CSV table of C-alpha atoms (C1' of nucleotides) in Angstrom, one decimal:
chain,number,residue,atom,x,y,z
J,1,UNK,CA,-50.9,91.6,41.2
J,2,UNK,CA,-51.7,93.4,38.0
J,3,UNK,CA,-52.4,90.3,35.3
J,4,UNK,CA,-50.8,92.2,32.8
J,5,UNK,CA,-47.8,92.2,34.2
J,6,UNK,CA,-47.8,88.8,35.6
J,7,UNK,CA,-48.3,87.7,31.7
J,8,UNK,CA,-44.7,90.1,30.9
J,9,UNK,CA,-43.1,88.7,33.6
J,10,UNK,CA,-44.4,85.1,32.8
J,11,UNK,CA,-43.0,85.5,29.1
J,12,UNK,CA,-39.7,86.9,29.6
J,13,UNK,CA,-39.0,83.3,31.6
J,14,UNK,CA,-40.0,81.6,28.7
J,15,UNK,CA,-39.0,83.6,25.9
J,16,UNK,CA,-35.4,83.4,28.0
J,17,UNK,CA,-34.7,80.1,28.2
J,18,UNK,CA,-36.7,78.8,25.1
J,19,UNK,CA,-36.9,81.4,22.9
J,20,UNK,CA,-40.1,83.5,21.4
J,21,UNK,CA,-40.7,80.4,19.0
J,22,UNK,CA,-40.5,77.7,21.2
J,23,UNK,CA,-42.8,79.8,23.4
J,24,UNK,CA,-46.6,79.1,22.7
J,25,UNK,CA,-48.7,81.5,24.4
J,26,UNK,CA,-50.6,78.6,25.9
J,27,UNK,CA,-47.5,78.1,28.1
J,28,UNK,CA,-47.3,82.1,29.1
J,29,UNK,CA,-50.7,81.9,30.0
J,30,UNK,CA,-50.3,78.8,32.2
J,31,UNK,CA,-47.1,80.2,33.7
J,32,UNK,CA,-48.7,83.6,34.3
J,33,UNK,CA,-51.4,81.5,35.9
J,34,UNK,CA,-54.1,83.4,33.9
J,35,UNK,CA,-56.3,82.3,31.3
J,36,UNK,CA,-55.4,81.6,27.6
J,37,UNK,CA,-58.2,84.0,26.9
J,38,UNK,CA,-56.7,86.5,29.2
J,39,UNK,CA,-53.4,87.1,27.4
J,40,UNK,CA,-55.2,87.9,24.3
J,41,UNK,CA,-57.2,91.1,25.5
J,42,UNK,CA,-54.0,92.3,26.9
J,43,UNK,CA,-52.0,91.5,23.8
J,44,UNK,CA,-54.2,90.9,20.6
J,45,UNK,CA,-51.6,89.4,18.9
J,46,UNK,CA,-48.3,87.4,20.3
J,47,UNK,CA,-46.1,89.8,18.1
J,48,UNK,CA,-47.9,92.8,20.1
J,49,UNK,CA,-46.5,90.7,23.4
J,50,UNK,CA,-43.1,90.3,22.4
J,51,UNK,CA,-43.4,94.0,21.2
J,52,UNK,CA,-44.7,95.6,24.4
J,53,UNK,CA,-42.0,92.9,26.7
J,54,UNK,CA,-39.5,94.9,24.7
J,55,UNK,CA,-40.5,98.5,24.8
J,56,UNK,CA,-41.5,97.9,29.1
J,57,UNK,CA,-37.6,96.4,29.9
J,58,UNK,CA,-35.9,99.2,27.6
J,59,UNK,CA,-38.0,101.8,29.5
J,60,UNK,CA,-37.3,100.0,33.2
J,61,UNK,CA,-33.9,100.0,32.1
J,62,UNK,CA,-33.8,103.5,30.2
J,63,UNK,CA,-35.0,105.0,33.5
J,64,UNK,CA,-32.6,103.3,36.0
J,65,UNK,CA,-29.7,104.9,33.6
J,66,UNK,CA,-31.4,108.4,33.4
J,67,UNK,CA,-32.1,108.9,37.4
J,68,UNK,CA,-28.3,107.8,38.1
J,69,UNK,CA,-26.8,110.8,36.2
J,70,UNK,CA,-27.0,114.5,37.3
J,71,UNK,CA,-26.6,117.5,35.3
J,72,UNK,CA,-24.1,119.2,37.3
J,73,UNK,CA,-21.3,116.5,37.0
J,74,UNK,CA,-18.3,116.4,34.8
J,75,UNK,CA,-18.2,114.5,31.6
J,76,UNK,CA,-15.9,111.8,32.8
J,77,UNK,CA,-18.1,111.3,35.8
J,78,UNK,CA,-21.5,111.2,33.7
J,79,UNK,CA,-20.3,108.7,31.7
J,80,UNK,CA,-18.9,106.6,34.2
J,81,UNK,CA,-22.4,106.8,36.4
J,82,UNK,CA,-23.8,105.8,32.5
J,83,UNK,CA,-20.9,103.2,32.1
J,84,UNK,CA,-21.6,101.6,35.8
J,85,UNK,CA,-25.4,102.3,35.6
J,86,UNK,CA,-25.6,100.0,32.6
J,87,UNK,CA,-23.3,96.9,33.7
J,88,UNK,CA,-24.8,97.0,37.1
J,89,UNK,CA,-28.5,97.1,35.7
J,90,UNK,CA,-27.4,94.5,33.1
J,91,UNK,CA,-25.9,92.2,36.0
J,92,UNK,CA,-28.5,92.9,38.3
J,93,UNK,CA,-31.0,92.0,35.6
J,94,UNK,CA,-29.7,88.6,33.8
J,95,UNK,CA,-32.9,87.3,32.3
J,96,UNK,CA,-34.1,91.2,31.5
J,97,UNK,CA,-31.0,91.9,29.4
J,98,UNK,CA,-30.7,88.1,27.8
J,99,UNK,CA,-33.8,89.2,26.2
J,100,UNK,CA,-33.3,92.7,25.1
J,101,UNK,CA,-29.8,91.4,23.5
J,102,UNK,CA,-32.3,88.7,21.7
J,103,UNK,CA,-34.7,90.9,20.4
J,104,UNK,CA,-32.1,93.5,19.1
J,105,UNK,CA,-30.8,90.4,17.4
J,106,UNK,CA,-34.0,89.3,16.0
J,107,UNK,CA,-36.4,90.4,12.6
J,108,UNK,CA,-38.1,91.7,15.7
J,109,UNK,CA,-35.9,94.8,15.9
J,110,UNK,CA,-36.7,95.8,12.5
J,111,UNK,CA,-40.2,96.1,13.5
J,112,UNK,CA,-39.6,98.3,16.3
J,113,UNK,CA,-39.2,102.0,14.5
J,114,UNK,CA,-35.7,103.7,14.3
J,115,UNK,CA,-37.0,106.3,15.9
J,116,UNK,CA,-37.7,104.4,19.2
J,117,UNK,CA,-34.8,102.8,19.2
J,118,UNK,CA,-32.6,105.8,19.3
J,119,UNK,CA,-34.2,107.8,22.6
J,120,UNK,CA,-31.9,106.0,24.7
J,121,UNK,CA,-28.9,106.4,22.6
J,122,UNK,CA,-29.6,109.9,21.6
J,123,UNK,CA,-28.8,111.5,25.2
J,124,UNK,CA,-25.3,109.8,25.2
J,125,UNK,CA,-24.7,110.4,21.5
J,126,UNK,CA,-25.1,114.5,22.2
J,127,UNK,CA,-23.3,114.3,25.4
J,128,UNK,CA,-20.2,112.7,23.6
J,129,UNK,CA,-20.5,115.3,20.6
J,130,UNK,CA,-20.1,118.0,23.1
J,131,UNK,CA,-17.2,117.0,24.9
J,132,UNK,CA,-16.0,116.4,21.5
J,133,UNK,CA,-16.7,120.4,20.6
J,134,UNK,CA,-15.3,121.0,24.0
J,135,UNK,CA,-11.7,119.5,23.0
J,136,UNK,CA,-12.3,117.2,25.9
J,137,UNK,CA,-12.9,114.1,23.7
J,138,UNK,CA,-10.4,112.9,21.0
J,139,UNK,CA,-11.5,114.4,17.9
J,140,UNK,CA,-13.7,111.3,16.6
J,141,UNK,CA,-16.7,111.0,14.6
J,142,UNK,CA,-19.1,110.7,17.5
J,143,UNK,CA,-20.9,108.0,16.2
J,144,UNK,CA,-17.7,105.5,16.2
J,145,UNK,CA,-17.0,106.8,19.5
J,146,UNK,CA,-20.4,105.8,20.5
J,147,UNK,CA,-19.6,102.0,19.0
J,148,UNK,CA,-16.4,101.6,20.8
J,149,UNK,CA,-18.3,102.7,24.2
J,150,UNK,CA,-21.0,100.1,23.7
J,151,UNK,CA,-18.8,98.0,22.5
J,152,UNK,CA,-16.5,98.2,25.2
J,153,UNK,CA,-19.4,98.2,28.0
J,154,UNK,CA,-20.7,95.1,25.9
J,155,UNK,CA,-17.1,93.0,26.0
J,156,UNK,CA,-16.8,93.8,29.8
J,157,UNK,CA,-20.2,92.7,30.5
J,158,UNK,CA,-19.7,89.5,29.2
J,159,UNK,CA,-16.6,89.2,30.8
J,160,UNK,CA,-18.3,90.1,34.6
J,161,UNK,CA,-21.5,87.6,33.4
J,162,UNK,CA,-19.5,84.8,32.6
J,163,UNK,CA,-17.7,84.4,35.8
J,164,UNK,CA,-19.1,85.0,39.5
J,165,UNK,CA,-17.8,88.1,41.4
J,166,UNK,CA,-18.2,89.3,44.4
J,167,UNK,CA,-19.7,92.9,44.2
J,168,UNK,CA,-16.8,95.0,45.3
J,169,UNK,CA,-14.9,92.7,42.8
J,170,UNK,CA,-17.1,93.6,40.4
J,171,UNK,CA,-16.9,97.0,41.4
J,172,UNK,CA,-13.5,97.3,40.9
J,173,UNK,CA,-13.4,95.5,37.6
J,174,UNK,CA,-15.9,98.5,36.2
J,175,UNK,CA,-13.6,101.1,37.7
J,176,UNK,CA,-10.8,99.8,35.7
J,177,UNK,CA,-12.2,99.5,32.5
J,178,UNK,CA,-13.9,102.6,33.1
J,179,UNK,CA,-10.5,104.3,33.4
J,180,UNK,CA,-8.8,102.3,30.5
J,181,UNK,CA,-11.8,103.3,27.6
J,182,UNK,CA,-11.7,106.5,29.1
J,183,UNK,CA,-8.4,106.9,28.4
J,184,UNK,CA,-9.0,105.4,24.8
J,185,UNK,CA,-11.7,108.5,23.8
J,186,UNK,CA,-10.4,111.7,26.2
J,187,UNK,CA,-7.1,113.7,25.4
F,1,UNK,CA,-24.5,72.7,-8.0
F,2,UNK,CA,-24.7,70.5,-4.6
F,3,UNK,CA,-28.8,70.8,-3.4
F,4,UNK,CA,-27.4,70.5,0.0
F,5,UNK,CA,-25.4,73.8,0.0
F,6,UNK,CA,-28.3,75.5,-2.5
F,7,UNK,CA,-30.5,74.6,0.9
F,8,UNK,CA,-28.3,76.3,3.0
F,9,UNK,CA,-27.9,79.4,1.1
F,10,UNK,CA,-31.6,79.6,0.8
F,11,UNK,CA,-32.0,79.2,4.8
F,12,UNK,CA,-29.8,81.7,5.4
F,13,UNK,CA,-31.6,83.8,3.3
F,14,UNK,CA,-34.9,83.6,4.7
F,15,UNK,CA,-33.6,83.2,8.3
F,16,UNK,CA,-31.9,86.5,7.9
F,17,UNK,CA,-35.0,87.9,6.8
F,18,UNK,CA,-37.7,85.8,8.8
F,19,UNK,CA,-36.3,84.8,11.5
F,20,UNK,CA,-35.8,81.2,12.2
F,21,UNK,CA,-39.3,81.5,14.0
F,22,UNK,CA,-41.2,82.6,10.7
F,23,UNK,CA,-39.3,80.4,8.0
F,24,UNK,CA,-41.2,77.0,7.1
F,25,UNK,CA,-39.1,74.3,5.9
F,26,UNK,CA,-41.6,74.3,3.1
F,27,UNK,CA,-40.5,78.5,2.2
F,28,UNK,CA,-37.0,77.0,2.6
F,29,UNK,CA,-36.8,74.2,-0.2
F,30,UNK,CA,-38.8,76.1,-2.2
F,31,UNK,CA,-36.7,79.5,-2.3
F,32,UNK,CA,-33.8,76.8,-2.7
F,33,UNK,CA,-35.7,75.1,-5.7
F,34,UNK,CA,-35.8,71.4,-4.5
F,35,UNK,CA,-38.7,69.5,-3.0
F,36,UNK,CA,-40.0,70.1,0.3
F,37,UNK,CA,-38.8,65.8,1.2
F,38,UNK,CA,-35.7,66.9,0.4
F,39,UNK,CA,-34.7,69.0,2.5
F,40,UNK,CA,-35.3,66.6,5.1
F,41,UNK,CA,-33.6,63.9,3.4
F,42,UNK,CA,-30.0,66.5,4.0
F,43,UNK,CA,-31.5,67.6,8.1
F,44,UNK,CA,-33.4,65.2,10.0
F,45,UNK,CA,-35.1,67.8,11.8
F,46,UNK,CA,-35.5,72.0,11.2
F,47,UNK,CA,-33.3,72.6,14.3
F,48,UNK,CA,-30.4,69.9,12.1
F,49,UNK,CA,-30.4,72.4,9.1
F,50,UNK,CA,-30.3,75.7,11.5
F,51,UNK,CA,-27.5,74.1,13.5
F,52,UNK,CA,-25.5,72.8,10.3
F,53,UNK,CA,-25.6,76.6,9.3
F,54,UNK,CA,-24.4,77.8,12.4
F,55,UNK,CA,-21.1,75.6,11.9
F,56,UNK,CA,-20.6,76.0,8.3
F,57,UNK,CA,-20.6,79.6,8.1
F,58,UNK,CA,-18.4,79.4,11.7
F,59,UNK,CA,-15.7,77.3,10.1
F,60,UNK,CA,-16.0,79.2,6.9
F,61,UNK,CA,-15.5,82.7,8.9
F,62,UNK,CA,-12.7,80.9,10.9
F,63,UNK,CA,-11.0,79.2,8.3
F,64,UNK,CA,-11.0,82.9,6.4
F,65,UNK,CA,-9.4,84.4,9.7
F,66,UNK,CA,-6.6,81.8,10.3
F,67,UNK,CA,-5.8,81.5,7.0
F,68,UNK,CA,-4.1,85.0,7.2
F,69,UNK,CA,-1.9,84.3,10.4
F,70,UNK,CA,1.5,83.7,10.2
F,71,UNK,CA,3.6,82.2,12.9
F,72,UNK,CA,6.5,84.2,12.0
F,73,UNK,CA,4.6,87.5,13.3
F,74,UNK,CA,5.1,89.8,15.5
F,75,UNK,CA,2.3,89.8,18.7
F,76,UNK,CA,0.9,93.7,17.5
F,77,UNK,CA,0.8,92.2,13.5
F,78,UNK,CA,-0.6,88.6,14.4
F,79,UNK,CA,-3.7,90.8,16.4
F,80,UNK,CA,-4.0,93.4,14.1
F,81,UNK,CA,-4.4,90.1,11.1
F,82,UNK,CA,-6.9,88.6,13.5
F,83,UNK,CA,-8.9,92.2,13.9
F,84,UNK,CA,-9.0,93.7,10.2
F,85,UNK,CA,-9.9,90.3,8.6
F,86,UNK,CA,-12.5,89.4,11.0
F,87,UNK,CA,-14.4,92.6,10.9
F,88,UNK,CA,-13.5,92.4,6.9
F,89,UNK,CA,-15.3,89.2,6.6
F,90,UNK,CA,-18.0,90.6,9.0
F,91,UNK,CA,-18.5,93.3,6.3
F,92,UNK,CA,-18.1,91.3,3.3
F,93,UNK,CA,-20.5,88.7,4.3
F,94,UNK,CA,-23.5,90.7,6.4
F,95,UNK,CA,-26.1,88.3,5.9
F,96,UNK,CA,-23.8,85.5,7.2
F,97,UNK,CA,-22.6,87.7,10.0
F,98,UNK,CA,-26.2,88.9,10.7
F,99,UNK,CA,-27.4,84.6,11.4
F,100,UNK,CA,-24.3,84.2,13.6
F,101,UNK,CA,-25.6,87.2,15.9
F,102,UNK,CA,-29.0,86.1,15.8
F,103,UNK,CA,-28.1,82.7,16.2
F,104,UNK,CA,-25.7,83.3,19.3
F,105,UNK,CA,-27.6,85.2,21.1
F,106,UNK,CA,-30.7,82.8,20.5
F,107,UNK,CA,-31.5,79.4,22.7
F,108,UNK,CA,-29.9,77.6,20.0
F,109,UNK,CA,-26.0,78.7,21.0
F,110,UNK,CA,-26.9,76.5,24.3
F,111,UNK,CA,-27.4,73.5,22.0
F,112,UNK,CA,-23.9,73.7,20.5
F,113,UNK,CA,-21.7,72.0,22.8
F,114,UNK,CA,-19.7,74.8,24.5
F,115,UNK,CA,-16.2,72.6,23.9
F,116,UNK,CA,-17.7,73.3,20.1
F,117,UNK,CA,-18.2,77.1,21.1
F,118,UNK,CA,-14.8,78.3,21.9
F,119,UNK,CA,-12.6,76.3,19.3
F,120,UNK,CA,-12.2,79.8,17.8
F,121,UNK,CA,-11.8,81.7,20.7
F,122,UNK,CA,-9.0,79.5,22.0
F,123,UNK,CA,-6.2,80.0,19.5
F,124,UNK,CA,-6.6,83.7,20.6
F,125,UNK,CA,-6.8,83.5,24.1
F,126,UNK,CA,-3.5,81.7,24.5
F,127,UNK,CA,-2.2,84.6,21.9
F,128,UNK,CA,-2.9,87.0,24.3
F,129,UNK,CA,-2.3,84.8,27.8
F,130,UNK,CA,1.9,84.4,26.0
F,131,UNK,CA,1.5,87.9,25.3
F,132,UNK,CA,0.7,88.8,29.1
F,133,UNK,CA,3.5,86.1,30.4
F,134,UNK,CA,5.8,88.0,28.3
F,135,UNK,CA,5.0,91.1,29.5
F,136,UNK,CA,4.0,92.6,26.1
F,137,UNK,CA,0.3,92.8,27.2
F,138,UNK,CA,-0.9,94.5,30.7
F,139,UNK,CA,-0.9,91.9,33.3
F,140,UNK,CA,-4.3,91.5,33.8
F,141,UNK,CA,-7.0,88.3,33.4
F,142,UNK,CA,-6.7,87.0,29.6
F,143,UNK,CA,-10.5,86.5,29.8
F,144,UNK,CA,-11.0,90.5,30.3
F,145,UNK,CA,-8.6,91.1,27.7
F,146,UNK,CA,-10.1,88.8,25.5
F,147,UNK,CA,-13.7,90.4,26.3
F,148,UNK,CA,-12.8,93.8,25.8
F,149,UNK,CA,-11.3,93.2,22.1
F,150,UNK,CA,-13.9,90.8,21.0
F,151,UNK,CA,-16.3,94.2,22.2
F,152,UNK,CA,-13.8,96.7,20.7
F,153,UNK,CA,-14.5,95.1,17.9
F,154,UNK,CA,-18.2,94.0,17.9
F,155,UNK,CA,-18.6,98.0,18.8
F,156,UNK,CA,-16.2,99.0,15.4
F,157,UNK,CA,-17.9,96.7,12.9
F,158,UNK,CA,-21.4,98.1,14.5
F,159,UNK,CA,-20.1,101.6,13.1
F,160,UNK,CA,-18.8,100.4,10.1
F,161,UNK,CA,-21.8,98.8,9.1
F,162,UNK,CA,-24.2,101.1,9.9
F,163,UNK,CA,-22.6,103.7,7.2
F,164,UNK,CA,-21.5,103.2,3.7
F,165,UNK,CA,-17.5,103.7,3.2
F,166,UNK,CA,-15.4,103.1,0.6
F,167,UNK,CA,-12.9,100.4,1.2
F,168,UNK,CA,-10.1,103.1,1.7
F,169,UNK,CA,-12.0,104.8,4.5
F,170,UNK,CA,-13.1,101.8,6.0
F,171,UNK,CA,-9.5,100.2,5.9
F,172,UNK,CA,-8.2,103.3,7.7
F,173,UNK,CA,-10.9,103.1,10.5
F,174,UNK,CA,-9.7,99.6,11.0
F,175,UNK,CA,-5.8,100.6,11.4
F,176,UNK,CA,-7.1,103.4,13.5
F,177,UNK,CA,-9.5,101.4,16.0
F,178,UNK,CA,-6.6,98.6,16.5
F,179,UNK,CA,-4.3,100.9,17.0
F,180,UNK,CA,-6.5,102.8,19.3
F,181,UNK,CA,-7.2,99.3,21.2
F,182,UNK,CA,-3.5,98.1,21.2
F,183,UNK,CA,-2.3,100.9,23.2
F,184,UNK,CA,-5.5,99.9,25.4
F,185,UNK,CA,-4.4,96.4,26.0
F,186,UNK,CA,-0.3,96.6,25.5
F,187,UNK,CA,2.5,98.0,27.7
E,1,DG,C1',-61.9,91.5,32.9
E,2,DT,C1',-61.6,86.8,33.0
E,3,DC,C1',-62.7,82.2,31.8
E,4,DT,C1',-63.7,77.7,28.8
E,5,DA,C1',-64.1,75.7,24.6
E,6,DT,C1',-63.1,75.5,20.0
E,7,DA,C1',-62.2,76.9,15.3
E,8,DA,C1',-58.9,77.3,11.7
E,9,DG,C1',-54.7,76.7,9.7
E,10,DA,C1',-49.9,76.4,9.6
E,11,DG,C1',-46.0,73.9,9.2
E,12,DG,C1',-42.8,69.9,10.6
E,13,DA,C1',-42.2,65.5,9.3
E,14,DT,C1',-43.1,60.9,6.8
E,15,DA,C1',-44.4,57.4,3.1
E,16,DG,C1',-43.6,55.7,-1.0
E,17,DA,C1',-43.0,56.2,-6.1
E,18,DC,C1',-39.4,57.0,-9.3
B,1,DG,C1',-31.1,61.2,-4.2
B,2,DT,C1',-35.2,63.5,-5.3
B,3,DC,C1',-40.0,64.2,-5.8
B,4,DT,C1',-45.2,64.4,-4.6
B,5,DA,C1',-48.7,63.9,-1.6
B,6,DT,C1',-50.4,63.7,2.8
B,7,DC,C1',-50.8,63.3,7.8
B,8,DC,C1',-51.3,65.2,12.2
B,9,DT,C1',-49.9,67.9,15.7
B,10,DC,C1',-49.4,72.0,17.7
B,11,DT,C1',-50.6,76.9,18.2
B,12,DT,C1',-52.6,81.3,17.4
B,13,DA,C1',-56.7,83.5,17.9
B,14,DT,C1',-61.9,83.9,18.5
B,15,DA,C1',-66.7,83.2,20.4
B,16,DG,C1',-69.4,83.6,23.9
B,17,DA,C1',-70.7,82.7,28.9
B,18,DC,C1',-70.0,84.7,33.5
DNA sequence: GTCTATAAGAGGATAGAC
DNA sequence: GTCTATCCTCTTATAGAC
């Protein structure tokens, strides 16, 4: 396997359950079972490692999002593929999204520019001012009904993390919330 | 004034800014204007002063919330208290709000005893599990209901922060979002 | 591309005077 | 309680062979 990636995958362990501090790169090297040499013609600096960690899982998980919607569908039904996409992804990948939601929490985000950060939010953001045009969505500033999505899709991912459900349970538990914020933000 | 708290305010400062990762102890005591010994002298260790700032600025945001409960309340009032001075202390106090973030979705949080963790989500919880058992509340699991506020309102003071209002505005965003969630979570 | 060995320095923590 | 001075480890990053 690619020794790149072995180093990406060896640091998101670490960086997970020690934190990028408490992370020396001597250990992601050991871990990745590469030289200590190794990880620094990949990554010249550990900043550029914790960088590149971030902008690979927000892609893997950017992508998994994008493929599950089609053009075609109805609002309500794109945003619940988005909706479920996103909780499923996040529970499907634990360690993954432990360490996006620490880096967005970190100095580290500041050094990733806005305009980065915003290609994955931008999509939803105009699909949410349309229906909004379209009379189909409460007539909101899009932006806070952006925030109360996330924020919603946030709370109920917590909720589904902190306990252990079946999948169908889990399943269900989306549908439902699905249908309650839906009601919150449609006419 | 007390070094002890003049070392605390200077943390938070620089961890705010830095990150814990990229905050010497040394930077620390000397933004705070007292000698690097004695800043040890107050916390044993670096991790001592990050943890006593986690539950300082805790209790003081929790002390700030209960404060404005009455008993005497009705369910909808006692919630709506809990929702607009929370996210009013969020936006009075970003810097403090910003290290709880970082800190709780850091390694640290698993350092604070989890007993320590919910002593503020607890009062709330068994708000909302009487409000259930008295049918004011849908009858579903406290622990969703719980999760999907706490994300309401993570989501609304995301929005709220991320522009400038004037108190006014802001104020009537707040009366609008918890009346938006209410009808989400009551009969 | 990958390794070993090592330089260079930062930063946490202590000792001991006042 | 507070300060100065200092130790010493741990960690990032480089040099250079293969």
């Amino acid at each position: 396997m690619d020794k790149k990636q072995l180093i990406l995958d060896a640091a998101l362990r670490l960086f997970v359950e020690f934190g990028f501090h408490d992370t020396p790169t001597s250990k992601i090297a050991k871990e990745a079972g590469v030289a200590n040499g190794t990880l620094f013609y990949f990554f010249p600096t550990k900043d550029d490692l914790v960088k590149a960690l971030y902008i690979d899982l927000k892609t893997k998980m950017g992508g998994c999002v994008a493929e599950s919607i089609s053009e075609e569908m109805e609002l309500k039904e794109i945003l619940r593929g988005f909706y479920k996409t996103s909780l499923t992804w996040a529970l499907d990948h634990q360690p993954e999204f432990t360490f996006l939601e620490q880096f967005n929490n970190s100095p580290y985000a500041r050094s990733i520019a806005k305009v980065e950060m915003d290609i994955y939010t931008r999509p939803l953001l105009s699909l949410l001012q349309n229906g909004i045009d379209e009379g189909k969505l409460k007539h909101m500033d899009a932006d806070l009904i952006y925030a109360i999505v996330s924020g919603h899709t946030f709370g109920v991912h917590k909720y589904l993390s902190g306990k252990t459900f079946l999948r169908e349970e889990a399943e269900q538990v989306m549908d439902e919330t699905f249908d309650l914020i839906w009601k919150l933000i449609s006419f």
